[in-house]
Short mmCIF file of C-alpha atoms in Angstrom, two decimals:
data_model
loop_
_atom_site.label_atom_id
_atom_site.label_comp_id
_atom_site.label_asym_id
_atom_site.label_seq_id
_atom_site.Cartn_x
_atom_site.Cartn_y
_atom_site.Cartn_z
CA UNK A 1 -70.67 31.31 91.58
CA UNK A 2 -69.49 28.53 94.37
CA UNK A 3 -67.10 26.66 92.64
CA UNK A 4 -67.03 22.72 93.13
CA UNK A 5 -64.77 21.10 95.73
CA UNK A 6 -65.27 17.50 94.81
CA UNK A 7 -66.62 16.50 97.58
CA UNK A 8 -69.87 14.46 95.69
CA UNK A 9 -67.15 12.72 93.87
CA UNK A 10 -68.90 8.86 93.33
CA UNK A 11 -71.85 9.98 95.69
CA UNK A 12 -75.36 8.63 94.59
CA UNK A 13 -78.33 11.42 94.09
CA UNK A 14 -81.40 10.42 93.80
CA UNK A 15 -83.42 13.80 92.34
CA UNK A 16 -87.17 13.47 91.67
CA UNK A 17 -87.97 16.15 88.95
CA UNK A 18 -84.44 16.07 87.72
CA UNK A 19 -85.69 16.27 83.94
CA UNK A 20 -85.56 20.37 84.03
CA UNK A 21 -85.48 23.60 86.10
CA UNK A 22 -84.12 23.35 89.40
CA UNK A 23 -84.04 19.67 89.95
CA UNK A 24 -82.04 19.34 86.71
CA UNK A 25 -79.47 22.40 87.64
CA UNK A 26 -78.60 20.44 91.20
CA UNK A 27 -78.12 17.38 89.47
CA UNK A 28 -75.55 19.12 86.70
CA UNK A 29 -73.90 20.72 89.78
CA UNK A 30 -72.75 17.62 91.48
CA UNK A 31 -72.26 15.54 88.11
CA UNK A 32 -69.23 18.24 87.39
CA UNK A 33 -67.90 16.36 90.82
CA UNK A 34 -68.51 13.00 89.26
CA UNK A 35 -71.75 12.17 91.45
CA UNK A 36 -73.95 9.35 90.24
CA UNK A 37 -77.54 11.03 89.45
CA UNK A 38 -80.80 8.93 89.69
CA UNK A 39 -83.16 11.14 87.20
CA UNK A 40 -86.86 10.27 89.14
CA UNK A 41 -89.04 12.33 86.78
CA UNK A 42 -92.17 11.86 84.31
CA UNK A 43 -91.22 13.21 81.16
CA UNK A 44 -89.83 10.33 79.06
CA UNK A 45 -91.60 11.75 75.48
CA UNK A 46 -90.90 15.27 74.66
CA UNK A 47 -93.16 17.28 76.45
CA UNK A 48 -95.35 20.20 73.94
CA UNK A 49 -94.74 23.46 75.97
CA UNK A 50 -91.83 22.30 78.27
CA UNK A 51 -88.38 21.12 77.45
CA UNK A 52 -86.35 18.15 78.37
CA UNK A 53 -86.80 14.89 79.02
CA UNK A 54 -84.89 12.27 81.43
CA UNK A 55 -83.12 11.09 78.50
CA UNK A 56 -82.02 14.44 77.33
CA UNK A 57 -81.08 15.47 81.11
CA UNK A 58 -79.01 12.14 81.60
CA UNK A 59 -76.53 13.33 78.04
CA UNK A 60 -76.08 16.15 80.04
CA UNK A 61 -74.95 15.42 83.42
CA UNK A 62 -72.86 12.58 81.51
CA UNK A 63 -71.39 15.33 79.36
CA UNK A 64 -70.60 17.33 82.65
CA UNK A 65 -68.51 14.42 84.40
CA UNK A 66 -71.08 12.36 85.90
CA UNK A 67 -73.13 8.92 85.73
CA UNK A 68 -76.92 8.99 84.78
CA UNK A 69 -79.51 6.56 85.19
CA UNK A 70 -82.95 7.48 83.65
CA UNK A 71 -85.87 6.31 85.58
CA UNK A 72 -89.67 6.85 84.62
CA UNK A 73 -91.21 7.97 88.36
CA UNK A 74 -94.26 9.86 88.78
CA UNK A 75 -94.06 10.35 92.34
CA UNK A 76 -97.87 9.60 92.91
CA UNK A 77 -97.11 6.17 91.97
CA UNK A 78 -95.57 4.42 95.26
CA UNK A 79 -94.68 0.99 93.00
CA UNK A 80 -92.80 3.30 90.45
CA UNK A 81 -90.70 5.18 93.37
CA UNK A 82 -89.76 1.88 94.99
CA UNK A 83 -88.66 0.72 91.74
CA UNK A 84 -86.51 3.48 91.16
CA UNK A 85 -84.69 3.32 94.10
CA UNK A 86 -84.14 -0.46 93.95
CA UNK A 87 -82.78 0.35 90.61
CA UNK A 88 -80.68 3.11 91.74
CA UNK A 89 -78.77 0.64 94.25
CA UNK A 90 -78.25 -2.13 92.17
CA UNK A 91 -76.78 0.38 89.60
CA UNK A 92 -74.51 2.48 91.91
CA UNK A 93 -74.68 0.21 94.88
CA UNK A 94 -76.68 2.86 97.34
CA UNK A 95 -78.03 5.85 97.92
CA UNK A 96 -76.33 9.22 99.36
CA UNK A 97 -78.53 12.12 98.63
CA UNK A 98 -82.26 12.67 98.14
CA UNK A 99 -83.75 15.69 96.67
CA UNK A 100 -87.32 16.33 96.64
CA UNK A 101 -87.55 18.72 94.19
CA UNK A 102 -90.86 17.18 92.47
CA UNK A 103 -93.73 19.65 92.97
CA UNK A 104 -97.18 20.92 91.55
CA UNK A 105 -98.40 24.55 91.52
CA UNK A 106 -101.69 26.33 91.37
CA UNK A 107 -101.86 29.28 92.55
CA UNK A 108 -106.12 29.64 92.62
CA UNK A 109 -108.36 30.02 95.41
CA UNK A 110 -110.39 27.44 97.53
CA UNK A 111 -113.71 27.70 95.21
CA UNK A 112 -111.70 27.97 92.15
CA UNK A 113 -109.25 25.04 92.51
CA UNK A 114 -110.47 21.78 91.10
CA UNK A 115 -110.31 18.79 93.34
CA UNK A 116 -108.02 16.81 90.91
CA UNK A 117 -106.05 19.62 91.36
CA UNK A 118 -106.37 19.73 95.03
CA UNK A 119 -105.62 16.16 94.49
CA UNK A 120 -102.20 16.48 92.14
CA UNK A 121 -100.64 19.13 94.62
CA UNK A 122 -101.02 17.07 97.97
CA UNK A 123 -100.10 13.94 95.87
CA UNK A 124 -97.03 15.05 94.63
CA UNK A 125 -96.16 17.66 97.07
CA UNK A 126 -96.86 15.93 100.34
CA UNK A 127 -97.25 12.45 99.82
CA UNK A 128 -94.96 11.81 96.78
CA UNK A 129 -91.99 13.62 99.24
CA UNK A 130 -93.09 11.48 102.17
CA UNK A 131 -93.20 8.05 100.66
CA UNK A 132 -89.68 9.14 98.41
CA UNK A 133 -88.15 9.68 101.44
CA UNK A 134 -89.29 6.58 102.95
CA UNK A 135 -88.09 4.13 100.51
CA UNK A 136 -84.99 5.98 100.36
CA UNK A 137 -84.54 6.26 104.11
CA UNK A 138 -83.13 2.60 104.69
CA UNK A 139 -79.95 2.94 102.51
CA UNK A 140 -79.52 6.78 103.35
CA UNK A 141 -78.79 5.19 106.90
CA UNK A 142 -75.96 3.18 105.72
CA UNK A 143 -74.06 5.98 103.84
CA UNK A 144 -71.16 8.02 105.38
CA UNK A 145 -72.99 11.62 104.77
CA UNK A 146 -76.27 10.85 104.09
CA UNK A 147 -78.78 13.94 103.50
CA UNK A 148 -82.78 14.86 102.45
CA UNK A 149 -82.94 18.17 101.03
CA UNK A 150 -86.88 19.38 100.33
CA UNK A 151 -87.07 22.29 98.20
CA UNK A 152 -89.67 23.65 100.38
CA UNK A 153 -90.06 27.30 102.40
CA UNK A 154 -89.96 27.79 106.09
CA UNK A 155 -93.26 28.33 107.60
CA UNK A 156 -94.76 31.72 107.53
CA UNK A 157 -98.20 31.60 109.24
CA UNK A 158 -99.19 34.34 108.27
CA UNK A 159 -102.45 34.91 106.60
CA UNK A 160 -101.43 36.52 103.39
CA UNK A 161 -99.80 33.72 102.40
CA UNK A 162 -102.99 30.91 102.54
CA UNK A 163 -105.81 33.48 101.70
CA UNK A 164 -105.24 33.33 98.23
CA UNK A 165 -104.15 29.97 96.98
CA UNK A 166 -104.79 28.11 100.13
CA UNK A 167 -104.19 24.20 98.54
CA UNK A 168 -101.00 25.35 97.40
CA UNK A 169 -99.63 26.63 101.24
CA UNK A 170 -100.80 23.79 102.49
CA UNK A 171 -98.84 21.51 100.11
CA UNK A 172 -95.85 23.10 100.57
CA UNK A 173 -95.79 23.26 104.44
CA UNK A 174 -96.43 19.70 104.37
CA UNK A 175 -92.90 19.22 102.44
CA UNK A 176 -91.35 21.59 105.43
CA UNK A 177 -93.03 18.95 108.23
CA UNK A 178 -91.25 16.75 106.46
CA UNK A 179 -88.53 18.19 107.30
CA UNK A 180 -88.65 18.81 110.59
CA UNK A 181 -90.65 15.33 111.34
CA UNK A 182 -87.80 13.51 109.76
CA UNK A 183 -84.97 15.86 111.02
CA UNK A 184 -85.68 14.97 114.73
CA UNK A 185 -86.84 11.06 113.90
CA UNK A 186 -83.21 10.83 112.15
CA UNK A 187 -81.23 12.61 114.23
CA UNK A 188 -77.69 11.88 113.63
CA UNK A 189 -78.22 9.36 111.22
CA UNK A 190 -79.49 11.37 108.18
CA UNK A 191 -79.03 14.91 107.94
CA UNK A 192 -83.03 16.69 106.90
CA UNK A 193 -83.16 20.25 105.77
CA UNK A 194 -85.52 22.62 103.56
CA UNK A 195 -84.15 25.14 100.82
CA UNK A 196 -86.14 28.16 98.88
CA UNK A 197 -85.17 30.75 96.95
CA UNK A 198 -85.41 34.37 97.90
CA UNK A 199 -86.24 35.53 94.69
CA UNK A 200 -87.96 33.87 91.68
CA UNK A 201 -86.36 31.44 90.01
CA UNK A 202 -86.63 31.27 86.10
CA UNK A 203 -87.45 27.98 84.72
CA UNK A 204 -89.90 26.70 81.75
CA UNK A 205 -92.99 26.52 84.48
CA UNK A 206 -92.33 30.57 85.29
CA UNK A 207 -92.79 31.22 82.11
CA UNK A 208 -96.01 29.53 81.99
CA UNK A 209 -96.64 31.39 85.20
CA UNK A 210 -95.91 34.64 84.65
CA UNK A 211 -96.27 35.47 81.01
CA UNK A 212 -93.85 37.21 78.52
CA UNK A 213 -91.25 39.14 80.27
CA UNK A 214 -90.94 37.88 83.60
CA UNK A 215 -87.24 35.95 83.36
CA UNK A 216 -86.17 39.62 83.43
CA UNK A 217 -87.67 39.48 87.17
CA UNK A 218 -85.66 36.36 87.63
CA UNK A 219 -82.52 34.41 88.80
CA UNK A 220 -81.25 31.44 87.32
CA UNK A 221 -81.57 27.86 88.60
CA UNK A 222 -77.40 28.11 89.43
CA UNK A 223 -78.06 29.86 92.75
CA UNK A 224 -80.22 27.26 94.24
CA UNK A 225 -77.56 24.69 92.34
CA UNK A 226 -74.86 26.39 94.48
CA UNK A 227 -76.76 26.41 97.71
CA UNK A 228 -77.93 22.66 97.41
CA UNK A 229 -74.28 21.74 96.66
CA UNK A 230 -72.97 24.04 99.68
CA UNK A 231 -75.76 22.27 102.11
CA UNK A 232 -75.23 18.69 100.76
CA UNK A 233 -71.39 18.75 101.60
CA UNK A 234 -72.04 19.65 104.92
CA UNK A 235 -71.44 16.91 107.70
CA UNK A 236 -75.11 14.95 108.39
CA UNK A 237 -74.98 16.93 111.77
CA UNK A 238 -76.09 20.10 109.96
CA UNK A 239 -79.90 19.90 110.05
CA UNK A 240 -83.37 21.24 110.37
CA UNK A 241 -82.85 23.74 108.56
CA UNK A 242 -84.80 26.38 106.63
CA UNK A 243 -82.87 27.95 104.72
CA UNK A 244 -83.26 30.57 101.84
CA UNK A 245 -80.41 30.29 99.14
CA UNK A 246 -79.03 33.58 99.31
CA UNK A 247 -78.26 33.72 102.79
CA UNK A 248 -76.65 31.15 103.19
CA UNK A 249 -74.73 31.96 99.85
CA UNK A 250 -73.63 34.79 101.58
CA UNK A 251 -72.43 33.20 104.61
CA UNK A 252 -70.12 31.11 102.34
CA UNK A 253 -68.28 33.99 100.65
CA UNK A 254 -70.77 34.67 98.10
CA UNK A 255 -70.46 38.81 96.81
CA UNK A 256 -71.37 39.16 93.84
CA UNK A 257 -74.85 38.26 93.11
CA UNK A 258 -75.29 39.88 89.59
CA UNK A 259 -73.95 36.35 87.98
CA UNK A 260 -77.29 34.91 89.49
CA UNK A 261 -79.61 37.10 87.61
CA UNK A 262 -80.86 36.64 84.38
CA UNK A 263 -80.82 40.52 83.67
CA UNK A 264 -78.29 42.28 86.01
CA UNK A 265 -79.55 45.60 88.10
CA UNK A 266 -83.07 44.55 87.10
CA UNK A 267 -85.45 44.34 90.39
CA UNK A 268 -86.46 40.86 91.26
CA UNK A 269 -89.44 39.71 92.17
CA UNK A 270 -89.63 38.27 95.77
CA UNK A 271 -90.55 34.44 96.16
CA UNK A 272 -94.01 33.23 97.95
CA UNK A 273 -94.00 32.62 101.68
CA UNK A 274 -91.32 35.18 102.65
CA UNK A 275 -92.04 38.75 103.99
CA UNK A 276 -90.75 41.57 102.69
CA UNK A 277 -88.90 42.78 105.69
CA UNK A 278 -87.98 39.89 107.65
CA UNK A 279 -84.65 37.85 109.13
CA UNK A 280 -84.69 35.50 106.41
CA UNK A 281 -81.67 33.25 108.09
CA UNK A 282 -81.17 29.42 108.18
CA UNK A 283 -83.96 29.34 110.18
CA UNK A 284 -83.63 26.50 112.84
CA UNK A 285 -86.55 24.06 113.29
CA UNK A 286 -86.37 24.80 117.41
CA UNK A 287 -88.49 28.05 116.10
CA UNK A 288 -91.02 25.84 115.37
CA UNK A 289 -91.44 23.95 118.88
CA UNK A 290 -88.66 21.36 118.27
CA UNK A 291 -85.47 20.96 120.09
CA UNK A 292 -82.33 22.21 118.52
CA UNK A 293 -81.11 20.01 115.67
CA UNK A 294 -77.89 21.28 113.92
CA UNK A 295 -74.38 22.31 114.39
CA UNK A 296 -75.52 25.36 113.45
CA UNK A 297 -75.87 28.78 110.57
CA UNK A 298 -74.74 31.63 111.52
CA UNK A 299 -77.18 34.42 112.33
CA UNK A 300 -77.56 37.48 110.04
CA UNK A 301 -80.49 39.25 109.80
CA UNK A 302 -81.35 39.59 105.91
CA UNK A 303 -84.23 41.46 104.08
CA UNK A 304 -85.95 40.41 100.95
CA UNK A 305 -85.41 43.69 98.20
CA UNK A 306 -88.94 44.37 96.71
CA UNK A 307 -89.85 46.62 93.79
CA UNK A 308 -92.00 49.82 94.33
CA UNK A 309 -94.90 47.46 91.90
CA UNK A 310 -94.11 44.19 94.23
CA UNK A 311 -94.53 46.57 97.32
CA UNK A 312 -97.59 48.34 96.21
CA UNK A 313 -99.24 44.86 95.06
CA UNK A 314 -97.86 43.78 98.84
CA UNK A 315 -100.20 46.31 100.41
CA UNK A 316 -103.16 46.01 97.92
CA UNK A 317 -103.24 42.18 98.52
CA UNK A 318 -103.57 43.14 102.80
CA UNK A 319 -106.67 45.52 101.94
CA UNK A 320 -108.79 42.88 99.90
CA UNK A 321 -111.87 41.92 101.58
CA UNK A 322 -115.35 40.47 100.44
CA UNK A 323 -117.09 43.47 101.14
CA UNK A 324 -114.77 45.23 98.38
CA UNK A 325 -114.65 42.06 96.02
CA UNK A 326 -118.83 42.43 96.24
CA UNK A 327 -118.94 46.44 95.48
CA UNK A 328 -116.44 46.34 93.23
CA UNK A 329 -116.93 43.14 90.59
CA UNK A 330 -114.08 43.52 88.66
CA UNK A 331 -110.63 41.77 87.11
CA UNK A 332 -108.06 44.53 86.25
CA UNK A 333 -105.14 42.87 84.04
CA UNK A 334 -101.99 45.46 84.23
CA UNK A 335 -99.24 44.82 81.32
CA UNK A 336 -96.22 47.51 82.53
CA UNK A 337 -93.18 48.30 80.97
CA UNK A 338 -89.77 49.05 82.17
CA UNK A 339 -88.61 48.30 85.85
CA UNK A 340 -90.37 45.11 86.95
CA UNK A 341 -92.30 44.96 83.90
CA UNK A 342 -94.33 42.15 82.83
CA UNK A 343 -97.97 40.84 83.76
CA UNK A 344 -99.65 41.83 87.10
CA UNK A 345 -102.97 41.42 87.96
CA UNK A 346 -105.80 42.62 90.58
CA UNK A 347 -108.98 40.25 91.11
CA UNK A 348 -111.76 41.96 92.47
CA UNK A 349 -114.52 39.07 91.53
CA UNK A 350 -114.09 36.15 93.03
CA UNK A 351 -114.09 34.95 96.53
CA UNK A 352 -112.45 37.26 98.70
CA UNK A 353 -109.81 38.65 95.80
CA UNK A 354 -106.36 38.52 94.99
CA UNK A 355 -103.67 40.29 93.35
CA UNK A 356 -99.83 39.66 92.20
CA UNK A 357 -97.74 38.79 89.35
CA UNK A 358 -98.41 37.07 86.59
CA UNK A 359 -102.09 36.15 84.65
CA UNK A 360 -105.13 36.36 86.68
CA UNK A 361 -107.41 33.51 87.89
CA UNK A 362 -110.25 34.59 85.78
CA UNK A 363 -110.64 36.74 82.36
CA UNK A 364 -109.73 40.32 82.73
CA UNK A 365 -112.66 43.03 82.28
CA UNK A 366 -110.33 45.24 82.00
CA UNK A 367 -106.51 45.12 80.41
CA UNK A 368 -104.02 48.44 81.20
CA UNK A 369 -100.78 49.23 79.56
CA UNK A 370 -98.27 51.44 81.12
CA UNK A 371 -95.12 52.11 82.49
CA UNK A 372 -94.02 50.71 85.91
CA UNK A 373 -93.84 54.58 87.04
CA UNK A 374 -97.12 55.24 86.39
CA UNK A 375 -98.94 52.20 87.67
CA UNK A 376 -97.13 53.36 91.15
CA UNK A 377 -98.03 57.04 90.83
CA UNK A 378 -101.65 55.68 90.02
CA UNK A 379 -101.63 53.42 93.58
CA UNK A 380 -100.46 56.22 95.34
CA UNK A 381 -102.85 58.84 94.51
CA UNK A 382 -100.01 60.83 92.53
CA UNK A 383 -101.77 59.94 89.02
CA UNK A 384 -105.50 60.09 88.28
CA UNK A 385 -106.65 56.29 86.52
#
């Protein structure tokens, strides 16, 4: 674990989804400093399958050392963000920090996603990050360290990663132009820069995500708590960066990475939008056509661990085709025990099919139970179905 340094001590944070999961986790980080925390979230009555509210999240990062103000923002609403924020600096007198941390999720394909779904993830991803930033943008100027921190991936064009929930890339990478928009407009005024994890992160909507099982496959929010506090006491010259949370964890000193997981030695699952063999550094926004904007991570080429089951859906997911979707007609639900156990699926129905962890897009003709072992053996020609 990083340990604090202080160095939010009377800072204002302003954290949009700050209610639970991640957002919440970065906000209890820099309260232990003493940082004031702006709670920008929706959830003001208890919500039926997910805990916390803004209420209950402002006990806590009071009970950790810091000072809380609750504000009701649903990010889609422009009057309620500007309200916030006006809020937030006649309580604490400015703003220091933003963290868009806010964001919708559904992983479906283009003919199965709803448009008010369509609607929800560009609203709150996109727009809801743009026009936070915006309001906030005017006092971030006037602070002595001022930063934007997007929890958003770097931008892997590749395919894979649009074919099968295509709304949902897009989304995403429109948090990431953010970031590099807004690093290069602010340039040594406000410091702009993207973090992901490398691994899945466990938090109330994973569960509802993956099914049973899956925190096992998991890390807790503290990593990405310890690399937004390691990136947000950096000096405003530090960004447009992309930067993945172990990495950069490592850079700073970080070893032992076994406190992070939820179940030690057990294989992780790898996050969306990074490869499985790649240099997953602070990548700098230059490799995206702009002109160099930071002081600078270091360079270390780092490769995202994958499970024989993650590996083999990996490779199924690059055969899928329409021609095989139309022979085949068919949504195979796997349930496997031991090593990287949990829910998988492989959807050979609709549009041009997809596969990976958790509950499939549509119900499951067939449902199989084994072991992790065997579902490999069974890919690999080594077991007969």
């Amino acid at each position: 674990m990083l340990p604090n340094t202080g160095k939010l001590a009377g800072c204002t944070l302003f954290i949009t989804g700050a209610s639970r999961g991640i957002g919440k986790a970065i906000a209890l980080k820099a309260a232990r400093d003493g940082a004031n925390i702006v709670i920008a979230a929706k959830t003001a009555e208890p919500h039926p399958k997910l805990p916390g509210t803004i209420y209950t999240a402002a006990e806590e990062i009071e009970a950790a050392g810091g000072r809380a103000l609750p504000c009701i923002v649903n990010v889609r609403q422009e009057e309620q963000i500007i309200s916030a924020v006006e809020k937030a600096v006649k309580t604490f007198g400015g703003i220091d920090i933003l963290v868009n941390n806010a964001s919708a999720i559904s992983l479906t394909g283009t003919l199965e996603t709803e448009t008010k779904k369509v609607n929800l993830m560009m609203d709150v991803n996109v727009r809801g990050t743009y026009l936070t930033s915006k309001a906030c943008l005017p006092y971030l100027r006037k602070s002595k360290n001022p930063h934007i921190l997007n929890l958003s991936p770097p931008m892997n064009m590749k395919p894979v990663w649009f074919k099968n929930h295509c709304a949902y890339t897009i989304s995403k990478y429109g948090m990431s132009m953010c970031v590099l928009g807004m690093a290069e407009e602010f340039k040594g005024e406000v410091a702009v820069n993207a973090l992901w994890p490398k691994t899945a992160i466990h938090t109330a909507a994973m569960d509802m995500l993956g099914g049973s099982g899956v925190e096992k496959q998991c890390r807790k929010t503290d990593i990405i708590a310890d690399a937004a506090y390691c990136i947000l006491t950096k000096p405003k010259s530090f960004t447009g960066n992309f930067i993945i949370d172990e990495v950069l964890l490592r850079e700073e000193g970080v070893k032992d990475f076994d406190v992070y997981a939820i179940a030690p030695g057990h294989p992780l699952i790898p996050d969306f939008f990074l490869d499985a063999e790649t240099d997953m550094t602070a990548t700098k926004s230059e490799s995206h056509g702009a002109s160099q904007a930071s002081d600078g991570a270091k360079v270390n080429k780092e490769s995202v661990s994958a499970g024989p089951v993650a590996e083999t859906f990996r490779v199924i997911q690059g055969e899928l085709n329409k021609e095989l979707v139309k022979s085949t007609q068919g949504v195979f639900q796997f349930e496997l025990s031991g090593d990287e156990g949990g829910t998988w699926y492989l959807d050979l129905k609709t549009s041009s099919g997809s596969a990976g962890f958790g509950k499939p897009p549509a119900a499951a003709d067939v449902v199989m139970s084994m072991s992790s072992g065997d579902f490999v053996k069974m890919f690999t020609g080594k077991l007969k179905p």
